[in-house]
Tab-separated table of C-alpha atoms and ligand atoms in Angstrom:
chain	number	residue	atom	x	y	z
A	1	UNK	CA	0.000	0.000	0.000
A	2	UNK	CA	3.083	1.772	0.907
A	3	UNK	CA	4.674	1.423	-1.949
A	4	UNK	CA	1.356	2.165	-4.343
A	5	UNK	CA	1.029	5.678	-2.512
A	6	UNK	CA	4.731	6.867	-3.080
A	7	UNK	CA	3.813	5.867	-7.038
A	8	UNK	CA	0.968	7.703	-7.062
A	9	UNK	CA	2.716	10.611	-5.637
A	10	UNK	CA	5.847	10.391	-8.340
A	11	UNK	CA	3.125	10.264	-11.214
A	12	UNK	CA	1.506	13.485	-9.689
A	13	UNK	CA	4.570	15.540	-9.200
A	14	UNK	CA	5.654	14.290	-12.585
A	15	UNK	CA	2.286	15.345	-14.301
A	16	UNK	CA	2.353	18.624	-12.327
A	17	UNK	CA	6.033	19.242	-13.234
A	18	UNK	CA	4.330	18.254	-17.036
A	19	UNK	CA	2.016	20.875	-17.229
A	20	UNK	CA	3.747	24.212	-15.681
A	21	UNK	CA	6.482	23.535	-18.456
A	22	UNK	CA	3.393	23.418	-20.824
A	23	UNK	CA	2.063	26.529	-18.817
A	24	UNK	CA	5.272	28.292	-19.198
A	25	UNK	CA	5.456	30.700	-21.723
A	26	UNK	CA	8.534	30.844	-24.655
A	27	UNK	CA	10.792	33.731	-23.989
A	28	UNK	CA	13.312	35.006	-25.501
A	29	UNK	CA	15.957	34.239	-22.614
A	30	UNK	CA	19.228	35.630	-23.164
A	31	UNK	CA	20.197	38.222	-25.220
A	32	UNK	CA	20.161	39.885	-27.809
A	33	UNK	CA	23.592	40.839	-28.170
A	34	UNK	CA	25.472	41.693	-31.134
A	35	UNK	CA	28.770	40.090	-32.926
A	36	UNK	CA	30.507	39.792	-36.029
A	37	UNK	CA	30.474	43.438	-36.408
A	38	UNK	CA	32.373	45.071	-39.581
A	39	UNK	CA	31.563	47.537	-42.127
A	40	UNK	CA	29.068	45.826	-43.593
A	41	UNK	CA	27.542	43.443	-41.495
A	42	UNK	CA	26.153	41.982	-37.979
A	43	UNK	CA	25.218	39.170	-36.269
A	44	UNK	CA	22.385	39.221	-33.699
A	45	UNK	CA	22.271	36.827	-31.108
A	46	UNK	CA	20.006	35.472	-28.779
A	47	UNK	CA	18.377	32.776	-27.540
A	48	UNK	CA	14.818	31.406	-26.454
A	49	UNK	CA	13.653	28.947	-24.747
A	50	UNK	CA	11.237	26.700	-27.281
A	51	UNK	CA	11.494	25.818	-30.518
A	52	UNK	CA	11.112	28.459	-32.950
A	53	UNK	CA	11.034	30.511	-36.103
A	54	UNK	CA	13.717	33.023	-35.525
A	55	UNK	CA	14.577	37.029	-37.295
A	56	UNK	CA	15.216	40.124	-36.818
A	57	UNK	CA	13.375	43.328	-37.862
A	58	UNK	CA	15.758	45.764	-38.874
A	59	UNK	CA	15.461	49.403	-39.098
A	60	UNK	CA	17.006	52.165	-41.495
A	61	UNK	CA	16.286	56.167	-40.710
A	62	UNK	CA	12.959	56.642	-42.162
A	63	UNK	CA	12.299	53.366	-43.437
A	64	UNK	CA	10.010	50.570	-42.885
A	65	UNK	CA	11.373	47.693	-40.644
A	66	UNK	CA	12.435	45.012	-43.234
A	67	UNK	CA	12.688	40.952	-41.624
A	68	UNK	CA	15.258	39.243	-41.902
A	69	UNK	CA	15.620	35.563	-41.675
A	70	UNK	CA	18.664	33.355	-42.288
A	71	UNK	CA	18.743	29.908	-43.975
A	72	UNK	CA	21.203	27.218	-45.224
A	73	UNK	CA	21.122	24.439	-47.655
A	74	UNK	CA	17.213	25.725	-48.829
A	75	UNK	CA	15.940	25.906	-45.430
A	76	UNK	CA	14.939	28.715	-43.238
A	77	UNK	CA	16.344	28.409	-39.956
A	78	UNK	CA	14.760	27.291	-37.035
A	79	UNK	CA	15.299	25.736	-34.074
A	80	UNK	CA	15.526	25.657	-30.012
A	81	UNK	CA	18.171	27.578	-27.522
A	82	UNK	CA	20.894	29.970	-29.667
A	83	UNK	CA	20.007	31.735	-32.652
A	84	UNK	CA	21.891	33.894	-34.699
A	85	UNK	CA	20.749	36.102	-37.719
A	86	UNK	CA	23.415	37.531	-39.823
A	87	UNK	CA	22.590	40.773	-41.526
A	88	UNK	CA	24.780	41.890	-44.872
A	89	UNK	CA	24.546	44.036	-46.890
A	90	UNK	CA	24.560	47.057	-44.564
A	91	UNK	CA	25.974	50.876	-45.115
A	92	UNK	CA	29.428	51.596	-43.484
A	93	UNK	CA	29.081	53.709	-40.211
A	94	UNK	CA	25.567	53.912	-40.005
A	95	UNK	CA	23.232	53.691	-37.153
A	96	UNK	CA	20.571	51.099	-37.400
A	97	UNK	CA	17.606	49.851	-34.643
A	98	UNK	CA	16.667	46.461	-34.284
A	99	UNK	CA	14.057	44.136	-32.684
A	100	UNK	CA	14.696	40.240	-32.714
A	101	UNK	CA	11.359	38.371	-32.779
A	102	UNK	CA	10.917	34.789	-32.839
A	103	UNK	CA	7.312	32.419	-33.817
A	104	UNK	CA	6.857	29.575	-31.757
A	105	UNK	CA	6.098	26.107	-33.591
A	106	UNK	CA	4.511	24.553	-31.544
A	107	UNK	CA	4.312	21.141	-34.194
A	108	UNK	CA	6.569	20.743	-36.992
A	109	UNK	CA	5.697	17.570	-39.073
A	110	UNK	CA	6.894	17.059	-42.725
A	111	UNK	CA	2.891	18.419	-44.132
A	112	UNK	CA	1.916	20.826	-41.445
A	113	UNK	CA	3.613	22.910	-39.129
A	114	UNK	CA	1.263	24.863	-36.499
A	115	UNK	CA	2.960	28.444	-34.885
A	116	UNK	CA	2.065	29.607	-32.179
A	117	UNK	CA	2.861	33.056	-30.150
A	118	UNK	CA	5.254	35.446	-31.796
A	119	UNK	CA	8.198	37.104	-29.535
A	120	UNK	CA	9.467	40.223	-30.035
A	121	UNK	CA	12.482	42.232	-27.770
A	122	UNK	CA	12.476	45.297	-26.914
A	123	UNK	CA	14.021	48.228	-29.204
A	124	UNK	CA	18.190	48.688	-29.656
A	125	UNK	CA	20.698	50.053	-31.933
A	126	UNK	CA	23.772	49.639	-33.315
A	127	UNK	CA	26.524	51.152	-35.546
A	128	UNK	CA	28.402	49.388	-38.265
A	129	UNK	CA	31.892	49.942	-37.708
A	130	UNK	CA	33.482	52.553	-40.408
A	131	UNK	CA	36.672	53.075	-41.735
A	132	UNK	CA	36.143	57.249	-41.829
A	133	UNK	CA	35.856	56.940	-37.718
A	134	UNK	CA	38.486	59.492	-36.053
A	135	UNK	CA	38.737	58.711	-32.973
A	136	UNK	CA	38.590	54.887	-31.738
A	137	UNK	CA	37.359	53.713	-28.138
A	138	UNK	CA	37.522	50.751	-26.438
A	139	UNK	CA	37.746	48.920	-23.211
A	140	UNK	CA	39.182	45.750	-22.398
A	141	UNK	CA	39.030	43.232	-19.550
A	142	UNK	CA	40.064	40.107	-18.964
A	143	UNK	CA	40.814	37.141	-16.333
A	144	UNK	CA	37.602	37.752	-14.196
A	145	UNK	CA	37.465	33.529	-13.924
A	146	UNK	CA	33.148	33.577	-13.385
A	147	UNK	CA	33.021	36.907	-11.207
A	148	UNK	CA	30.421	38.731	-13.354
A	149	UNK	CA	30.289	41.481	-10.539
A	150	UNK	CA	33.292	42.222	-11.419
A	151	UNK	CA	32.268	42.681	-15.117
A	152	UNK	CA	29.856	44.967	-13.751
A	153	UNK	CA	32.055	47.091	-11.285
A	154	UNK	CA	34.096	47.253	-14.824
A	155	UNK	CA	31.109	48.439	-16.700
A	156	UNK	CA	29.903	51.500	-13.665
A	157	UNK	CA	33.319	53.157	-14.481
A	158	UNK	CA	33.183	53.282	-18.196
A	159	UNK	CA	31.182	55.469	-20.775
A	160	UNK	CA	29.557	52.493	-22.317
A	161	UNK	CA	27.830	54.331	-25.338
A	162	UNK	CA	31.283	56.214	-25.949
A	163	UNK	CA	32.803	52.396	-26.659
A	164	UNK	CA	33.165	51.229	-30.333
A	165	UNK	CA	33.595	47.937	-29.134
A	166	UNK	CA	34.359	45.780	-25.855
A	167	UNK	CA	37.020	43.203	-25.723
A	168	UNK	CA	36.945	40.307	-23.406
A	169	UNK	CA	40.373	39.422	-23.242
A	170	UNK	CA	40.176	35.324	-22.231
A	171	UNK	CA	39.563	33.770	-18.954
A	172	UNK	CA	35.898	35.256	-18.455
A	173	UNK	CA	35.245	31.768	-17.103
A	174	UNK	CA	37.748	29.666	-15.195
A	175	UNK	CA	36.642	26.718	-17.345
A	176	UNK	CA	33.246	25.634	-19.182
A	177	UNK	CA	31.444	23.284	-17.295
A	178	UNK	CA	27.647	24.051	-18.963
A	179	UNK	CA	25.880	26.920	-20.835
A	180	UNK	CA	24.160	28.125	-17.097
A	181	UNK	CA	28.041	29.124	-15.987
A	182	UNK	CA	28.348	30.630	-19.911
A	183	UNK	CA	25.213	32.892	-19.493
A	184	UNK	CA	25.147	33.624	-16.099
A	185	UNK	CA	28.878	34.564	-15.251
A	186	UNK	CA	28.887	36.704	-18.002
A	187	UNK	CA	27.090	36.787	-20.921
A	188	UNK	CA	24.019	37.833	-19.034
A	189	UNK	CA	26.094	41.343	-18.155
A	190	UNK	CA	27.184	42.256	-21.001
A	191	UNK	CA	24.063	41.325	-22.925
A	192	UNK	CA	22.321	43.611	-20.429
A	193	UNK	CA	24.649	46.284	-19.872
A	194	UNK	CA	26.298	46.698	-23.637
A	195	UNK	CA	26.072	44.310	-25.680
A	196	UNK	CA	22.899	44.637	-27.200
A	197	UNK	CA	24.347	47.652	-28.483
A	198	UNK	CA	28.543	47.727	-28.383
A	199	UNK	CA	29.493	44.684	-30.399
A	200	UNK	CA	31.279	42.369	-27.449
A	201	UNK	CA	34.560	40.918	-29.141
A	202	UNK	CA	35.721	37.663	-27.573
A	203	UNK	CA	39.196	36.092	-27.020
A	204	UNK	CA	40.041	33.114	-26.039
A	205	UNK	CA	41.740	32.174	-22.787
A	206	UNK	CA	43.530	28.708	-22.154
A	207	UNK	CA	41.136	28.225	-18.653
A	208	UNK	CA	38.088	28.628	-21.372
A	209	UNK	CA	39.471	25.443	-23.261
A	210	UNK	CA	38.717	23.053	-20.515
A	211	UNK	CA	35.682	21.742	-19.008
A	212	UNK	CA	33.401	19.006	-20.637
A	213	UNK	CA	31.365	22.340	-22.291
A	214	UNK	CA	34.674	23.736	-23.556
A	215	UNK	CA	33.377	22.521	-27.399
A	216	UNK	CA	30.245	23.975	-27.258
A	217	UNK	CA	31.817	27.753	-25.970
A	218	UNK	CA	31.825	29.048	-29.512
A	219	UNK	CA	28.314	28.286	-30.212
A	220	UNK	CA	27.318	31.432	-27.953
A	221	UNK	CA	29.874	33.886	-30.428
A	222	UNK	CA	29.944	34.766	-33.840
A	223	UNK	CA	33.043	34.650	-35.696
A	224	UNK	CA	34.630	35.491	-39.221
A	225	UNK	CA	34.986	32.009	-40.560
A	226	UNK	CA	34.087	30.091	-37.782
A	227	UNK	CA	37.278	30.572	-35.527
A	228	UNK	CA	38.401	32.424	-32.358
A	229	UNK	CA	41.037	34.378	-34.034
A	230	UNK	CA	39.887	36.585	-36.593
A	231	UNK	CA	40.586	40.228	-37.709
A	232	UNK	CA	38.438	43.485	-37.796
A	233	UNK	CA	38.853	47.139	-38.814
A	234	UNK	CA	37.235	50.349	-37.047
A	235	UNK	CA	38.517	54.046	-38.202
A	236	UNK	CA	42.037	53.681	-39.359
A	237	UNK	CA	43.195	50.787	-37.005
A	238	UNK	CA	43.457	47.000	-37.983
A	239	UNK	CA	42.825	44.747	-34.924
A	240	UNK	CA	43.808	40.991	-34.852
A	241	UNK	CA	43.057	38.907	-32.472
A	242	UNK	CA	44.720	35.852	-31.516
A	243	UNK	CA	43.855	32.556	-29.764
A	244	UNK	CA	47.011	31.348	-27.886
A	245	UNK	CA	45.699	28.142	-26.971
A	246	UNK	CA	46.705	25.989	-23.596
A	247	UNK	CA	49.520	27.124	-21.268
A	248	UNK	CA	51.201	23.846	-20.732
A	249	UNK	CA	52.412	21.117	-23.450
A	250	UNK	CA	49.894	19.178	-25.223
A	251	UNK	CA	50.474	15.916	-23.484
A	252	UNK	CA	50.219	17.468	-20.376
A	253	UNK	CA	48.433	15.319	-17.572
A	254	UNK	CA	46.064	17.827	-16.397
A	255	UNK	CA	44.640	17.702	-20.207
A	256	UNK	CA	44.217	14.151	-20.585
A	257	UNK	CA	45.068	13.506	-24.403
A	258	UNK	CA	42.275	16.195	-25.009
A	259	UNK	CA	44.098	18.810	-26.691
A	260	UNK	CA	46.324	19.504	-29.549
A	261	UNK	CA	47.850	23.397	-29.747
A	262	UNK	CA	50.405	22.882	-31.274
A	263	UNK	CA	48.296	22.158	-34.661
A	264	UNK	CA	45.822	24.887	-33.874
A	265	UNK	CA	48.869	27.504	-33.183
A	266	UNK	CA	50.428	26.411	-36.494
A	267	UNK	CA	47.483	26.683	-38.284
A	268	UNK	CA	47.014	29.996	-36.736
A	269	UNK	CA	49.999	30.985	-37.714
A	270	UNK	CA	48.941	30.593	-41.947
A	271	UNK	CA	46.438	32.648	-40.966
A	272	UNK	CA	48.057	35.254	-39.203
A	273	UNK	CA	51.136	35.174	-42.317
A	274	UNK	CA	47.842	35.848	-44.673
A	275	UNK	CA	45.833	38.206	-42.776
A	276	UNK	CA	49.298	40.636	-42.632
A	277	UNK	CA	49.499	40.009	-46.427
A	278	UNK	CA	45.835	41.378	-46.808
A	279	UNK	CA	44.879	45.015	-47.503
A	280	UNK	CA	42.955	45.605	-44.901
A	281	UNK	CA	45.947	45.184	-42.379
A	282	UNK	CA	48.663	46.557	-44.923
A	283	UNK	CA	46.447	49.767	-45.953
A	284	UNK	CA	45.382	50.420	-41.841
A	285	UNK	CA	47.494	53.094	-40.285
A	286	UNK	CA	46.907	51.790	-36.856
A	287	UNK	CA	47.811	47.776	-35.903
A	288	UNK	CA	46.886	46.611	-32.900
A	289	UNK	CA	46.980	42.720	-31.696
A	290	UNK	CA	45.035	41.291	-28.551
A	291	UNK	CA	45.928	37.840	-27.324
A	292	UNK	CA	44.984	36.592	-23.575
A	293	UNK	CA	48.627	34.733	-23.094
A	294	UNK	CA	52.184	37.231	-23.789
A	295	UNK	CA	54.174	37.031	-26.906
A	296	UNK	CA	56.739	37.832	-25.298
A	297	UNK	CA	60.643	37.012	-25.752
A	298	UNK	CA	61.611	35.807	-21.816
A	299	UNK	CA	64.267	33.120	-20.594
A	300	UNK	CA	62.240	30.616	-18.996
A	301	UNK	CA	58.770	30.211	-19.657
A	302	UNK	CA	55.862	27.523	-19.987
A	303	UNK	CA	56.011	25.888	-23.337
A	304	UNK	CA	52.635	27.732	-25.043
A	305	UNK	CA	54.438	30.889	-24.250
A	306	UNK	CA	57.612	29.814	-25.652
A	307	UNK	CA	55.799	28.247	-28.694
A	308	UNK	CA	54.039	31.632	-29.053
A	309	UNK	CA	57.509	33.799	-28.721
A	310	UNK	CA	59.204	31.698	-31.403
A	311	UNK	CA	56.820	31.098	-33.776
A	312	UNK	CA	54.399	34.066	-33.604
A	313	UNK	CA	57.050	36.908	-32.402
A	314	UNK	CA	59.337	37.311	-35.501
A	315	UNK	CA	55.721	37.317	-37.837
A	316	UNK	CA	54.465	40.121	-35.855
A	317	UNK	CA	57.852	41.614	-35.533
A	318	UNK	CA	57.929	41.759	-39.750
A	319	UNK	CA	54.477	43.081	-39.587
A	320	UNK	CA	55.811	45.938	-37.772
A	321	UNK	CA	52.352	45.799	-35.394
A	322	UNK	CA	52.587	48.980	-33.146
A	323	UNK	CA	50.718	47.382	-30.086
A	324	UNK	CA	50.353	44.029	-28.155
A	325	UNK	CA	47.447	44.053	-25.434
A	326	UNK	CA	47.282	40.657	-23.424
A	327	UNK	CA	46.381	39.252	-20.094
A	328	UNK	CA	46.753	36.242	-18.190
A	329	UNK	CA	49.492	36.998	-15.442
A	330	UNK	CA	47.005	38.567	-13.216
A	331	UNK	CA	49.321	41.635	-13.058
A	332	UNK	CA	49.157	44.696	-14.346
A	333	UNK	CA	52.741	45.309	-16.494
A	334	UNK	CA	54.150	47.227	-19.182
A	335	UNK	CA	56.788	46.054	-21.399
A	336	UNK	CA	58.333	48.739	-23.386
A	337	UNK	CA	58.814	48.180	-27.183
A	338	UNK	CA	62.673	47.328	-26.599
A	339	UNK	CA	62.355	44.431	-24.267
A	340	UNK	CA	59.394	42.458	-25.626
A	341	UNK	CA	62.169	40.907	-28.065
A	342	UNK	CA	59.571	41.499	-30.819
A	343	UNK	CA	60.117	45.755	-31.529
A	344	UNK	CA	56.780	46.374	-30.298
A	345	UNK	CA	55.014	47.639	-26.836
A	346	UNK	CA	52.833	45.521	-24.453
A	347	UNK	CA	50.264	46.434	-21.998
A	348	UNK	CA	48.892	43.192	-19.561
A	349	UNK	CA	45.818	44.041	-17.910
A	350	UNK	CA	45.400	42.777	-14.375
A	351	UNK	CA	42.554	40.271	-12.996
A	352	UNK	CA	41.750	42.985	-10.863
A	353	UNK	CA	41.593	46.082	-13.292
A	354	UNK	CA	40.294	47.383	-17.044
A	355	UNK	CA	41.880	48.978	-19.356
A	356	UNK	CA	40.306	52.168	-21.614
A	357	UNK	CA	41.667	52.678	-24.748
A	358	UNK	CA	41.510	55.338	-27.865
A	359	UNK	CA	43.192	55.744	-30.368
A	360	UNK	CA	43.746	58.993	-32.036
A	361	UNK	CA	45.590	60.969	-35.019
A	362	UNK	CA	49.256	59.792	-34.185
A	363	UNK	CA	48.877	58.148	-31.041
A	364	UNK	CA	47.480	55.442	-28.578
A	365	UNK	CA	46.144	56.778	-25.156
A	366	UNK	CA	45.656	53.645	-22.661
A	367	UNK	CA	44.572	53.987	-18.949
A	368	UNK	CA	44.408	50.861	-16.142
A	369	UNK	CA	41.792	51.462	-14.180
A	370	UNK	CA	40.351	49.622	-10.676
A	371	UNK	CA	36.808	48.730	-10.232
A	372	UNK	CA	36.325	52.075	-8.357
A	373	UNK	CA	37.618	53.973	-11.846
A	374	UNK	CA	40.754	55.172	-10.441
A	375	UNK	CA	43.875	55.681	-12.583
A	376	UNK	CA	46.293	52.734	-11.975
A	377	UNK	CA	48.370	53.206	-14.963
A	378	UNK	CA	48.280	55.568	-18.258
A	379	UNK	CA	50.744	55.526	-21.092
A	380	UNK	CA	50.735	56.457	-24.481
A	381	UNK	CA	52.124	54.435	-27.997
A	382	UNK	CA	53.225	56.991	-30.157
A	383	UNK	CA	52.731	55.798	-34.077
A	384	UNK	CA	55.251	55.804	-36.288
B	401	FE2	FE1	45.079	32.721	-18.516
């Protein structure tokens, strides 16, 4: 009898639990936030929690909202959790507002497909980067390992709208156990605070390649052919950004025969030889590099760092790049142009600070700040 009651009960709770997540309502849960930004383009990201038709309505100066919707192989795309819409086709430097909507299905069979409620956001904007831009802002931070306060206290002492873009500079998250940790420690704040708005730029740090959900992290970005280091132009500066991979060697024991950097950094490395043979970095006045690990000419080091000085230094050294931002030591340092061992300056952001950034006719201006905004640090990069 027992036993019969404590089924009874299980059913109940189960049928209960059955019908509030019928109850519940699709939302659009995280986001939007915006990625892939360039002169011409965006991606919107966001994600909901049902199964839906996903787009975005996108907005000119005194036009009518046009939809857009993104498909591949034939089909429109649709789906459950992360969406993201590119938009092409866009004019250079131009301001442009944005809702992302989404239309529940609520059944999708091969010769009927019912839809249910449509989703919308609320309003934002967003500029398209633009190579006539004067004056070019930015803040970085970096090595916050899950403390999305800190994000915040980052985000109180900075003139978000003045931003052209924000740059995470690796180690966000001290490793990626599930997409909860992804959202909540700190895609959440910027989603909230900027990036709905500010494109967020990502980089890689070697604590975000471990963790069982390490493969999934770059379903939450957008990237220029699909991987973490890419390249992007705003006014009359080229930035690259770099992915330097895993600290230790590849057959480490604390990676378990899971990784293999010293491909990826090679392969990287083509890349990098190509992107500095492109226009768009030999035509940009301005060349600026982030990566989250130092490449840095030292004595003794850990082997990615020592991979990184040897293979990537001379390339960048050739390239003549006129700034190196990085983190990953947890201390604030500045290496002058003469002692990197590569001919050009480095600034390392603390774990504990942000750095503000412009850039401006014939110079860099950089400032380390602490999470109450003070000064820690300032120096300037004069161009050549
Ligand atoms: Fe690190």
């Amino acid at each position: 009898m027992k036993q019969y009651l404590v089924t009874v009960l299980i059913v109940l709770i189960a049928i209960t639990a059955n019908l509030n997540a019928q109850d519940k309502p699709l939302s659009i849960n995280h986001g939007p936030y915006i990625q892939n930004v360039s002169g011409s383009g965006v991606t919107i990201v966001f994600s909901t929690d049902g199964y839906v038709l996903p787009g975005v309505l996108l907005s000119e100066s005194n036009k009518e909202p046009r939809l857009i919707r993104n498909s591949h192989d034939g089909l429109v795309n649709v789906g459950n959790g992360v969406h993201k819409v590119r938009i092409e086709g866009l004019m250079e430097g131009q301001q442009y507002s944005y809702k992302v909507m989404a239309v529940e299905i609520k059944d999708h069979q091969a010769y009927s497909v019912t839809y249910g409620d449509t989703l919308y956001s609320g309003k934002h904007s967003f500029s398209t980067f633009s190579a006539e831009k004067e004056l070019v802002k930015f803040t970085m931070f970096n090595d916050v390992h899950d403390n999305a306060a800190k994000i915040g206290s980052y985000l109180e002492q900075t003139k978000i709208d003045e931003q052209d873009f924000f740059l995470l500079n690796g180690d966000i998250i001290g490793h990626v156990d599930d997409e909860y940790q992804i959202y909540h420690n700190f895609i959440d704040t910027c989603a909230n605070r900027f990036a709905s708005r500010i494109p967020m730029m990502y980089v890689r740090g070697n604590h975000e390649t471990r963790g069982n959900y390490a493969r999934q992290l770059k379903n939450y970005f957008d990237f220029d052919n699909d991987k973490y280091y890419y390249a992007f132009t705003q006014g009359n500066t080229r930035f690259i950004v770099l992915d330097t991979g895993e600290d230790k060697p590849d057959n480490h024991g604390e990676y378990f025969g899971l990784v293999d950097f010293d491909t990826y950094r090679a392969e990287q490395l083509e890349w990098l030889k190509q992107e500095m043979a492109s226009p768009e970095f030999q035509n940009a006045e301005v060349k600026i590099v982030f990566a989250h690990i130092p490449v840095l000419k030292v004595d003794k080091s850990w082997h990615g760092m020592a991979q990184l000085a040897k293979h990537y230094g001379p390339v960048l050294k050739k390239a003549d790049i006129d700034l190196m931002l990085c983190g990953h030591t947890h201390q604030n340092a500045w290496v002058d142009a003469k002692k990197t061992g590569f001919g050009y300056p480095m600034m390392i952001c603390s774990n504990e600070d942000f750095l503000a950034a412009i850039v401006e006719k014939g110079q860099i201006k950089m400032w380390i700040k602490n999470q109450k905004g003070e000064e820690v640090d300032y120096k300037v990069v004069k161009l050549k």
